[in-house]
């Protein structure tokens, strides 16, 4: 289970609870602790977070008109955003950036991503390969530079990184943003430090950025402070946040250590680099980019859809309720992530995205049924009924059969929900 899924499941406990009291909050906090710890968030940070949530949720009252559940969800959201630190707005101006980091942290890839980032914003960019230890480092950066459509400088076979940096700055002097990629090591050692110091002196950077892989988890802060002591860093870029469950651990540790998280690497492609914003990070984890707008959206969607919780509670699905349910489901389509937060099993996409035309057709067919038929699907198996309904509604038998099959699909889902921790009750409660 990844961090996002864990958080959504934990929040589902709150949204599913009939009453929210200290027991509910404690259970919620336990689930939250478990998921944060498994994302490698430091124990002390986790406990202080859940303590704050408990205090705020139990000792303060929601503002008038705001349901307690929404109020507490908001507290949780805000505390998570705080835990994961701040946000970064890259300064758009000419500059020189040097990247440092251990082997495989993603330096070379990030160098190209960063060059593209600035060039896309109107600052012509160039890359210098100062990695003199890795075989084929030159070719790797050259290829990436081509992909990013930015300038490239390197001296094949040269072992003096400082010399390359000096020549590179001269050769790329027409470029507004120059980025220097450096050698890595398996650990920070004196050899790497002295090389970085020498290259840095020759290159004279405005920013020294440490590149760290998200799978470092909470040890990211130790690495950041060691590099900071050795060479002085302006901030960090956390890579591979797409592939590691420990991104939350790395971010919270960096935030606690006051390390400036500048960008997140979110994939292998050249465009997968984004300035860091903890609110966005948490929003994406929860599956709702803008959680503050969530409750409003939910209320609006429910009002528009005309969902009747009492019908959801009724034990049997029949054609009288089928139409309104289908309509409601369609209106809920944009709220798929909400289902996730309710801890619901995945609702089939086609059920959430039933087109208006289909709905109209079904409505016409249902109107042509007798009351008894609407309440008892089995009657439709008697000979002649489908024919009669098709004729009466001006549709084809095929249409009627298709609707019946859709009905049976939904019925199956309803039954699954009923058996699967009573989805319909949760749904009704959620509203
Ligand atoms: P370096 O040794 O620090 O220069 O690391 P590289 O730039 O060569 O990257 C090592 C590997 O990590 C490569 O296979 C990259 O494609 C991959 N990588 C780098 N950044 C990311 C990222 O944000 N997400 C993913 N999924 N892979 C990445
Ligand atoms: Mg490299």
Tab-separated table of C-alpha atoms and ligand atoms in Angstrom:
chain	number	residue	atom	x	y	z
A	1	UNK	CA	0.000	0.000	0.000
A	2	UNK	CA	1.497	3.353	-0.969
A	3	UNK	CA	1.304	6.520	1.086
A	4	UNK	CA	-1.601	7.973	-0.896
A	5	UNK	CA	-3.661	4.827	-0.581
A	6	UNK	CA	-2.859	4.599	3.131
A	7	UNK	CA	-3.904	8.198	3.730
A	8	UNK	CA	-7.128	7.756	1.791
A	9	UNK	CA	-7.975	4.613	3.727
A	10	UNK	CA	-7.262	6.363	7.030
A	11	UNK	CA	-9.441	9.307	6.082
A	12	UNK	CA	-12.154	6.870	5.014
A	13	UNK	CA	-12.391	5.893	8.689
A	14	UNK	CA	-13.347	9.441	9.560
A	15	UNK	CA	-15.818	9.857	6.749
A	16	UNK	CA	-17.434	6.535	7.571
A	17	UNK	CA	-17.848	7.141	11.270
A	18	UNK	CA	-21.366	7.821	12.540
A	19	UNK	CA	-20.107	9.959	15.389
A	20	UNK	CA	-16.667	11.439	15.694
A	21	UNK	CA	-15.454	11.167	19.259
A	22	UNK	CA	-12.118	10.590	20.907
A	23	UNK	CA	-12.271	6.892	20.097
A	24	UNK	CA	-12.781	7.600	16.384
A	25	UNK	CA	-9.934	10.101	16.372
A	26	UNK	CA	-7.619	7.694	18.188
A	27	UNK	CA	-8.397	4.925	15.702
A	28	UNK	CA	-7.884	7.311	12.839
A	29	UNK	CA	-4.560	8.418	14.305
A	30	UNK	CA	-3.430	4.817	14.624
A	31	UNK	CA	-4.135	4.200	10.948
A	32	UNK	CA	-2.375	7.442	10.079
A	33	UNK	CA	0.677	6.525	12.164
A	34	UNK	CA	0.906	3.151	10.489
A	35	UNK	CA	0.833	4.545	6.984
A	36	UNK	CA	3.265	7.404	7.726
A	37	UNK	CA	5.733	5.087	9.446
A	38	UNK	CA	5.650	2.706	6.512
A	39	UNK	CA	6.479	5.686	4.280
A	40	UNK	CA	9.573	6.087	6.479
A	41	UNK	CA	8.454	9.289	8.174
A	42	UNK	CA	10.479	9.722	11.347
A	43	UNK	CA	8.774	8.374	14.490
A	44	UNK	CA	8.972	11.614	16.483
A	45	UNK	CA	7.423	13.572	13.640
A	46	UNK	CA	4.605	11.062	13.307
A	47	UNK	CA	3.740	11.170	17.000
A	48	UNK	CA	3.827	14.913	17.233
A	49	UNK	CA	1.582	15.129	14.154
A	50	UNK	CA	-1.059	12.792	15.525
A	51	UNK	CA	-0.930	14.516	18.899
A	52	UNK	CA	-1.619	17.869	17.258
A	53	UNK	CA	-4.493	16.395	15.276
A	54	UNK	CA	-6.002	14.862	18.387
A	55	UNK	CA	-5.781	18.121	20.303
A	56	UNK	CA	-7.147	20.273	17.516
A	57	UNK	CA	-9.920	17.880	16.569
A	58	UNK	CA	-11.200	17.341	20.082
A	59	UNK	CA	-10.662	20.701	21.691
A	60	UNK	CA	-11.824	23.082	19.023
A	61	UNK	CA	-15.273	23.390	17.482
A	62	UNK	CA	-15.999	23.595	13.748
A	63	UNK	CA	-17.023	27.013	12.464
A	64	UNK	CA	-20.769	27.420	12.060
A	65	UNK	CA	-22.213	25.558	9.101
A	66	UNK	CA	-19.178	23.341	8.535
A	67	UNK	CA	-19.822	19.681	9.293
A	68	UNK	CA	-17.477	18.307	11.935
A	69	UNK	CA	-16.225	15.638	9.560
A	70	UNK	CA	-15.140	18.195	6.948
A	71	UNK	CA	-13.631	20.292	9.666
A	72	UNK	CA	-11.473	17.462	10.953
A	73	UNK	CA	-10.508	16.325	7.460
A	74	UNK	CA	-9.267	19.850	6.903
A	75	UNK	CA	-7.223	19.811	10.097
A	76	UNK	CA	-5.611	16.559	8.977
A	77	UNK	CA	-4.907	17.972	5.547
A	78	UNK	CA	-3.341	21.133	6.933
A	79	UNK	CA	-1.141	19.233	9.365
A	80	UNK	CA	0.055	16.893	6.617
A	81	UNK	CA	0.916	19.865	4.421
A	82	UNK	CA	2.886	21.377	7.326
A	83	UNK	CA	4.673	18.068	7.938
A	84	UNK	CA	5.872	17.940	4.341
A	85	UNK	CA	7.312	21.452	4.338
A	86	UNK	CA	6.813	24.490	2.192
A	87	UNK	CA	6.911	25.369	-1.470
A	88	UNK	CA	9.480	26.645	-3.934
A	89	UNK	CA	9.171	29.214	-6.689
A	90	UNK	CA	12.185	29.086	-9.011
A	91	UNK	CA	13.691	32.488	-9.653
A	92	UNK	CA	13.569	33.135	-13.367
A	93	UNK	CA	16.867	34.848	-14.090
A	94	UNK	CA	20.209	33.968	-15.657
A	95	UNK	CA	22.163	31.624	-13.407
A	96	UNK	CA	24.665	28.846	-13.032
A	97	UNK	CA	23.640	25.696	-11.252
A	98	UNK	CA	25.825	22.821	-10.123
A	99	UNK	CA	24.309	19.454	-9.271
A	100	UNK	CA	25.864	17.093	-6.744
A	101	UNK	CA	24.822	13.737	-5.349
A	102	UNK	CA	25.589	10.065	-4.920
A	103	UNK	CA	25.654	7.435	-7.680
A	104	UNK	CA	22.330	6.809	-9.329
A	105	UNK	CA	20.548	9.572	-7.449
A	106	UNK	CA	19.373	10.995	-10.760
A	107	UNK	CA	21.818	13.897	-11.248
A	108	UNK	CA	22.379	13.528	-14.974
A	109	UNK	CA	18.695	13.038	-15.768
A	110	UNK	CA	17.795	15.962	-13.509
A	111	UNK	CA	20.403	18.211	-15.143
A	112	UNK	CA	18.654	17.769	-18.491
A	113	UNK	CA	15.189	18.185	-16.967
A	114	UNK	CA	16.269	21.378	-15.244
A	115	UNK	CA	17.821	22.787	-18.447
A	116	UNK	CA	14.564	22.147	-20.268
A	117	UNK	CA	12.582	23.674	-17.420
A	118	UNK	CA	14.398	27.008	-17.739
A	119	UNK	CA	14.601	26.966	-21.509
A	120	UNK	CA	10.824	26.405	-21.721
A	121	UNK	CA	10.493	29.601	-19.692
A	122	UNK	CA	12.535	31.670	-22.075
A	123	UNK	CA	16.038	31.131	-20.678
A	124	UNK	CA	18.327	29.451	-23.190
A	125	UNK	CA	20.136	26.658	-21.400
A	126	UNK	CA	23.327	24.624	-21.686
A	127	UNK	CA	24.692	21.528	-19.957
A	128	UNK	CA	28.285	20.775	-18.973
A	129	UNK	CA	29.441	17.232	-18.318
A	130	UNK	CA	31.867	17.343	-15.395
A	131	UNK	CA	31.368	13.695	-14.488
A	132	UNK	CA	34.852	12.365	-15.108
A	133	UNK	CA	34.479	9.045	-13.308
A	134	UNK	CA	31.498	7.302	-14.847
A	135	UNK	CA	32.172	5.641	-18.198
A	136	UNK	CA	29.943	7.065	-20.924
A	137	UNK	CA	28.804	9.961	-18.721
A	138	UNK	CA	29.634	12.224	-21.658
A	139	UNK	CA	27.419	10.304	-24.091
A	140	UNK	CA	24.562	10.066	-21.585
A	141	UNK	CA	24.398	13.814	-21.028
A	142	UNK	CA	24.928	14.574	-24.701
A	143	UNK	CA	21.950	12.371	-25.622
A	144	UNK	CA	19.784	13.938	-22.942
A	145	UNK	CA	20.791	17.441	-24.087
A	146	UNK	CA	19.626	16.553	-27.595
A	147	UNK	CA	16.316	15.293	-26.230
A	148	UNK	CA	15.837	18.469	-24.231
A	149	UNK	CA	16.975	20.569	-27.182
A	150	UNK	CA	19.562	22.426	-25.080
A	151	UNK	CA	23.283	23.122	-25.646
A	152	UNK	CA	25.955	20.691	-24.474
A	153	UNK	CA	29.623	20.923	-23.578
A	154	UNK	CA	32.086	18.237	-22.580
A	155	UNK	CA	35.696	17.155	-23.192
A	156	UNK	CA	35.910	13.473	-23.960
A	157	UNK	CA	38.736	11.725	-22.113
A	158	UNK	CA	39.539	14.738	-19.900
A	159	UNK	CA	40.015	13.764	-16.247
A	160	UNK	CA	40.248	17.259	-14.756
A	161	UNK	CA	36.651	18.226	-13.956
A	162	UNK	CA	37.588	21.775	-12.947
A	163	UNK	CA	39.186	22.337	-16.336
A	164	UNK	CA	36.024	21.150	-18.119
A	165	UNK	CA	33.913	23.486	-15.989
A	166	UNK	CA	36.109	26.460	-16.859
A	167	UNK	CA	36.082	25.705	-20.594
A	168	UNK	CA	32.364	24.962	-20.478
A	169	UNK	CA	31.442	28.307	-19.001
A	170	UNK	CA	33.410	30.011	-21.781
A	171	UNK	CA	31.936	27.894	-24.529
A	172	UNK	CA	28.353	28.300	-23.272
A	173	UNK	CA	28.643	31.992	-22.380
A	174	UNK	CA	25.722	32.894	-24.668
A	175	UNK	CA	23.397	30.718	-22.599
A	176	UNK	CA	21.326	32.247	-19.810
A	177	UNK	CA	21.209	29.164	-17.629
A	178	UNK	CA	24.222	26.852	-17.391
A	179	UNK	CA	23.983	23.592	-15.518
A	180	UNK	CA	26.946	21.493	-14.463
A	181	UNK	CA	26.604	17.721	-13.927
A	182	UNK	CA	29.238	16.169	-11.638
A	183	UNK	CA	30.658	12.778	-10.639
A	184	UNK	CA	28.945	10.718	-7.979
A	185	UNK	CA	30.230	8.334	-5.340
A	186	UNK	CA	28.644	5.478	-3.455
A	187	UNK	CA	29.075	7.571	-0.315
A	188	UNK	CA	30.200	11.082	0.490
A	189	UNK	CA	33.988	10.780	0.902
A	190	UNK	CA	36.890	13.206	0.996
A	191	UNK	CA	37.722	12.486	-2.657
A	192	UNK	CA	34.274	13.555	-3.801
A	193	UNK	CA	34.279	16.599	-1.527
A	194	UNK	CA	37.608	17.888	-2.822
A	195	UNK	CA	36.553	17.321	-6.441
A	196	UNK	CA	33.257	19.163	-5.865
A	197	UNK	CA	35.051	22.040	-4.186
A	198	UNK	CA	37.485	22.364	-7.094
A	199	UNK	CA	34.776	22.171	-9.782
A	200	UNK	CA	32.653	24.614	-7.874
A	201	UNK	CA	35.486	27.107	-7.656
A	202	UNK	CA	36.057	26.909	-11.397
A	203	UNK	CA	32.356	27.061	-12.250
A	204	UNK	CA	31.309	29.709	-9.731
A	205	UNK	CA	27.659	28.631	-9.331
A	206	UNK	CA	24.688	30.691	-8.089
A	207	UNK	CA	22.997	27.532	-6.860
A	208	UNK	CA	24.441	24.298	-5.529
A	209	UNK	CA	21.770	21.640	-5.598
A	210	UNK	CA	21.947	18.219	-4.007
A	211	UNK	CA	20.075	15.510	-5.904
A	212	UNK	CA	18.618	12.794	-3.671
A	213	UNK	CA	16.579	9.744	-4.582
A	214	UNK	CA	13.236	9.447	-2.790
A	215	UNK	CA	14.015	5.906	-1.672
A	216	UNK	CA	16.512	7.350	0.817
A	217	UNK	CA	13.472	8.083	2.976
A	218	UNK	CA	14.259	9.869	6.250
A	219	UNK	CA	18.031	9.470	5.751
A	220	UNK	CA	17.682	12.177	3.089
A	221	UNK	CA	18.066	14.787	5.819
A	222	UNK	CA	21.334	13.292	7.044
A	223	UNK	CA	22.685	13.313	3.507
A	224	UNK	CA	21.533	16.888	3.009
A	225	UNK	CA	23.254	18.118	6.164
A	226	UNK	CA	26.483	16.246	5.351
A	227	UNK	CA	26.675	17.737	1.858
A	228	UNK	CA	25.733	21.117	3.257
A	229	UNK	CA	28.597	20.984	5.741
A	230	UNK	CA	31.041	19.834	3.083
A	231	UNK	CA	30.203	22.108	0.162
A	232	UNK	CA	27.258	24.298	1.245
A	233	UNK	CA	24.024	23.598	-0.636
A	234	UNK	CA	21.160	25.899	-1.672
A	235	UNK	CA	18.590	23.143	-1.638
A	236	UNK	CA	17.676	19.671	-2.780
A	237	UNK	CA	15.880	17.999	-5.641
A	238	UNK	CA	14.135	14.788	-4.717
A	239	UNK	CA	13.981	12.321	-7.613
A	240	UNK	CA	12.035	9.123	-8.252
A	241	UNK	CA	9.098	10.255	-6.141
A	242	UNK	CA	7.010	8.292	-8.637
A	243	UNK	CA	8.644	4.981	-7.880
A	244	UNK	CA	9.268	5.098	-4.149
A	245	UNK	CA	6.874	4.813	-1.250
A	246	UNK	CA	9.368	6.723	0.877
A	247	UNK	CA	8.983	10.156	-0.693
A	248	UNK	CA	6.905	11.283	2.264
A	249	UNK	CA	9.677	10.239	4.625
A	250	UNK	CA	12.301	12.114	2.645
A	251	UNK	CA	10.172	15.260	2.388
A	252	UNK	CA	9.187	15.370	6.041
A	253	UNK	CA	12.798	14.796	7.108
A	254	UNK	CA	14.028	17.510	4.767
A	255	UNK	CA	11.412	19.867	6.102
A	256	UNK	CA	12.324	19.094	9.718
A	257	UNK	CA	15.987	19.756	8.881
A	258	UNK	CA	15.033	23.049	7.158
A	259	UNK	CA	16.473	21.807	3.891
A	260	UNK	CA	14.958	23.657	0.975
A	261	UNK	CA	13.154	21.203	-1.316
A	262	UNK	CA	13.243	22.833	-4.737
A	263	UNK	CA	11.924	20.325	-7.254
A	264	UNK	CA	10.481	16.839	-7.386
A	265	UNK	CA	11.430	14.351	-10.067
A	266	UNK	CA	8.291	12.432	-10.930
A	267	UNK	CA	9.371	10.148	-13.757
A	268	UNK	CA	12.049	9.208	-16.257
A	269	UNK	CA	10.858	11.549	-18.987
A	270	UNK	CA	12.453	14.935	-19.575
A	271	UNK	CA	9.295	16.813	-18.583
A	272	UNK	CA	8.921	15.008	-15.255
A	273	UNK	CA	10.228	17.743	-12.979
A	274	UNK	CA	8.055	20.084	-10.913
A	275	UNK	CA	8.741	22.876	-8.431
A	276	UNK	CA	7.871	21.554	-5.010
A	277	UNK	CA	4.646	22.523	-3.279
A	278	UNK	CA	3.667	20.497	-0.235
A	279	UNK	CA	-0.027	21.391	-0.570
A	280	UNK	CA	-0.023	20.011	-4.106
A	281	UNK	CA	1.962	16.987	-3.019
A	282	UNK	CA	-0.575	16.082	-0.336
A	283	UNK	CA	-3.494	16.937	-2.604
A	284	UNK	CA	-2.182	14.550	-5.244
A	285	UNK	CA	-1.617	11.823	-2.672
A	286	UNK	CA	-5.194	12.139	-1.525
A	287	UNK	CA	-6.396	12.094	-5.117
A	288	UNK	CA	-7.950	15.527	-4.793
A	289	UNK	CA	-5.773	18.300	-6.160
A	290	UNK	CA	-7.752	20.876	-4.231
A	291	UNK	CA	-9.054	19.382	-1.035
A	292	UNK	CA	-10.518	22.614	0.216
A	293	UNK	CA	-12.899	22.671	-2.706
A	294	UNK	CA	-13.758	19.029	-2.140
A	295	UNK	CA	-16.641	19.240	0.276
A	296	UNK	CA	-18.270	21.951	-1.786
A	297	UNK	CA	-17.946	19.838	-4.921
A	298	UNK	CA	-19.395	16.838	-3.161
A	299	UNK	CA	-22.390	18.760	-1.862
A	300	UNK	CA	-23.066	20.302	-5.229
A	301	UNK	CA	-22.770	17.010	-7.065
A	302	UNK	CA	-25.094	15.303	-4.637
A	303	UNK	CA	-27.697	18.039	-4.863
A	304	UNK	CA	-27.528	18.008	-8.664
A	305	UNK	CA	-27.676	14.261	-8.831
A	306	UNK	CA	-30.709	14.123	-6.558
A	307	UNK	CA	-29.323	11.119	-4.714
A	308	UNK	CA	-31.696	9.750	-2.132
A	309	UNK	CA	-29.869	8.029	0.675
A	310	UNK	CA	-33.032	6.187	1.749
A	311	UNK	CA	-33.093	4.480	-1.652
A	312	UNK	CA	-29.471	3.505	-1.305
A	313	UNK	CA	-30.371	1.946	1.997
A	314	UNK	CA	-33.293	-0.046	0.611
A	315	UNK	CA	-32.437	-3.683	0.293
A	316	UNK	CA	-33.632	-4.301	-3.254
A	317	UNK	CA	-32.637	-2.595	-6.441
A	318	UNK	CA	-35.539	-2.429	-8.901
A	319	UNK	CA	-36.297	-0.512	-12.069
A	320	UNK	CA	-37.930	2.275	-10.093
A	321	UNK	CA	-34.674	3.007	-8.323
A	322	UNK	CA	-32.385	1.919	-11.152
A	323	UNK	CA	-32.880	5.040	-13.225
A	324	UNK	CA	-32.223	7.506	-10.432
A	325	UNK	CA	-29.219	5.496	-9.275
A	326	UNK	CA	-27.782	5.422	-12.764
A	327	UNK	CA	-28.282	9.144	-13.117
A	328	UNK	CA	-26.654	9.741	-9.764
A	329	UNK	CA	-23.711	7.541	-10.650
A	330	UNK	CA	-23.213	9.476	-13.878
A	331	UNK	CA	-23.158	12.752	-11.985
A	332	UNK	CA	-20.679	11.296	-9.533
A	333	UNK	CA	-18.278	10.371	-12.338
A	334	UNK	CA	-16.023	13.329	-11.718
A	335	UNK	CA	-15.728	12.355	-8.089
A	336	UNK	CA	-14.048	9.007	-8.493
A	337	UNK	CA	-11.428	9.909	-5.917
A	338	UNK	CA	-14.165	10.527	-3.386
A	339	UNK	CA	-15.139	6.888	-3.627
A	340	UNK	CA	-11.556	6.064	-2.768
A	341	UNK	CA	-11.710	8.189	0.350
A	342	UNK	CA	-14.836	6.404	1.402
A	343	UNK	CA	-12.852	3.199	1.195
A	344	UNK	CA	-15.162	1.963	-1.520
A	345	UNK	CA	-14.272	-0.715	-4.013
A	346	UNK	CA	-13.694	0.622	-7.502
A	347	UNK	CA	-16.908	1.453	-9.291
A	348	UNK	CA	-16.707	0.437	-12.968
A	349	UNK	CA	-15.888	3.393	-15.155
A	350	UNK	CA	-18.695	2.761	-17.640
A	351	UNK	CA	-21.186	2.966	-14.822
A	352	UNK	CA	-19.916	6.376	-13.772
A	353	UNK	CA	-19.814	7.695	-17.278
A	354	UNK	CA	-23.137	6.678	-18.722
A	355	UNK	CA	-23.978	9.149	-21.488
A	356	UNK	CA	-27.033	11.401	-21.455
A	357	UNK	CA	-28.501	9.663	-24.520
A	358	UNK	CA	-28.358	6.268	-22.871
A	359	UNK	CA	-30.033	7.679	-19.782
A	360	UNK	CA	-32.870	9.123	-21.849
A	361	UNK	CA	-33.318	5.830	-23.668
A	362	UNK	CA	-33.482	3.897	-20.400
A	363	UNK	CA	-35.942	6.393	-18.993
A	364	UNK	CA	-38.254	5.874	-21.985
A	365	UNK	CA	-38.042	2.100	-21.673
A	366	UNK	CA	-38.753	2.141	-17.942
A	367	UNK	CA	-41.782	4.412	-18.538
A	368	UNK	CA	-43.293	1.706	-20.723
A	369	UNK	CA	-43.091	-0.953	-18.031
A	370	UNK	CA	-45.958	-1.851	-15.784
A	371	UNK	CA	-45.609	-1.103	-12.106
A	372	UNK	CA	-45.242	-4.801	-11.354
A	373	UNK	CA	-42.469	-5.143	-13.923
A	374	UNK	CA	-40.599	-2.192	-12.500
A	375	UNK	CA	-40.571	-3.817	-9.119
A	376	UNK	CA	-39.745	-7.308	-10.266
A	377	UNK	CA	-37.172	-7.847	-12.941
A	378	UNK	CA	-37.983	-11.560	-13.152
A	379	UNK	CA	-41.347	-10.825	-14.806
A	380	UNK	CA	-39.454	-9.660	-17.873
A	381	UNK	CA	-38.356	-13.217	-18.556
A	382	UNK	CA	-41.973	-14.124	-19.376
A	383	UNK	CA	-42.579	-14.374	-23.121
A	384	UNK	CA	-43.828	-11.320	-24.948
A	385	UNK	CA	-43.043	-8.717	-22.300
A	386	UNK	CA	-39.790	-7.454	-23.816
A	387	UNK	CA	-41.477	-7.196	-27.225
A	388	UNK	CA	-44.360	-5.233	-25.748
A	389	UNK	CA	-42.086	-2.819	-23.873
A	390	UNK	CA	-39.960	-2.200	-26.966
A	391	UNK	CA	-43.034	-1.465	-29.049
A	392	UNK	CA	-44.597	0.732	-26.388
A	393	UNK	CA	-41.452	2.811	-25.925
A	394	UNK	CA	-40.554	3.013	-29.597
A	395	UNK	CA	-37.259	1.253	-28.996
A	396	UNK	CA	-35.889	-2.095	-30.114
A	397	UNK	CA	-35.889	-5.370	-28.242
A	398	UNK	CA	-32.124	-5.164	-28.329
A	399	UNK	CA	-32.284	-1.846	-26.417
A	400	UNK	CA	-34.550	-3.341	-23.799
A	401	UNK	CA	-32.315	-6.406	-23.395
A	402	UNK	CA	-29.254	-4.201	-23.092
A	403	UNK	CA	-30.884	-2.172	-20.361
A	404	UNK	CA	-31.869	-5.300	-18.482
A	405	UNK	CA	-28.307	-6.525	-18.685
A	406	UNK	CA	-27.058	-3.153	-17.351
A	407	UNK	CA	-29.593	-3.438	-14.580
A	408	UNK	CA	-28.316	-6.859	-13.629
A	409	UNK	CA	-24.745	-5.595	-13.631
A	410	UNK	CA	-25.655	-2.817	-11.254
A	411	UNK	CA	-27.576	-5.205	-9.095
A	412	UNK	CA	-24.479	-7.354	-8.812
A	413	UNK	CA	-22.447	-4.335	-7.777
A	414	UNK	CA	-25.076	-3.377	-5.236
A	415	UNK	CA	-24.925	-6.825	-3.769
A	416	UNK	CA	-21.157	-6.716	-3.642
A	417	UNK	CA	-21.330	-3.381	-1.872
A	418	UNK	CA	-23.867	-4.758	0.547
A	419	UNK	CA	-21.630	-7.667	1.411
A	420	UNK	CA	-18.456	-5.648	1.186
A	421	UNK	CA	-18.674	-3.642	4.374
A	422	UNK	CA	-21.995	-2.197	3.436
A	423	UNK	CA	-21.025	0.316	0.851
A	424	UNK	CA	-24.455	1.799	0.499
A	425	UNK	CA	-24.652	2.665	4.149
A	426	UNK	CA	-21.273	4.320	3.970
A	427	UNK	CA	-22.392	6.182	0.929
A	428	UNK	CA	-25.509	7.425	2.624
A	429	UNK	CA	-23.540	8.420	5.692
A	430	UNK	CA	-20.954	10.192	3.623
A	431	UNK	CA	-23.683	12.429	2.335
B	1	LIG	P1	23.158	9.828	-11.639
B	1	LIG	O1	24.046	8.644	-11.464
B	1	LIG	O2	22.947	10.546	-10.344
B	1	LIG	O3	23.593	10.740	-12.709
B	1	LIG	O4	21.717	9.269	-12.041
B	1	LIG	P2	21.024	9.179	-13.480
B	1	LIG	O5	20.572	10.527	-13.905
B	1	LIG	O6	21.936	8.465	-14.430
B	1	LIG	O7	19.740	8.320	-13.140
B	1	LIG	C1	19.781	6.993	-12.681
B	1	LIG	C2	18.472	6.299	-13.072
B	1	LIG	O8	17.376	6.881	-12.397
B	1	LIG	C3	18.168	6.414	-14.545
B	1	LIG	O9	17.697	5.177	-15.017
B	1	LIG	C4	17.065	7.459	-14.611
B	1	LIG	O10	16.202	7.262	-15.713
B	1	LIG	C5	16.349	7.237	-13.307
B	1	LIG	N1	15.651	8.430	-12.813
B	1	LIG	C6	16.145	9.648	-12.562
B	1	LIG	N2	15.188	10.489	-12.083
B	1	LIG	C7	14.051	9.766	-12.036
B	1	LIG	C8	12.691	10.057	-11.605
B	1	LIG	O11	12.337	11.152	-11.139
B	1	LIG	N3	11.795	9.037	-11.686
B	1	LIG	C9	12.157	7.798	-12.164
B	1	LIG	N4	11.211	6.864	-12.209
B	1	LIG	N5	13.393	7.500	-12.555
B	1	LIG	C10	14.338	8.467	-12.512
B	2	LIG	MG1	25.326	10.866	-13.816
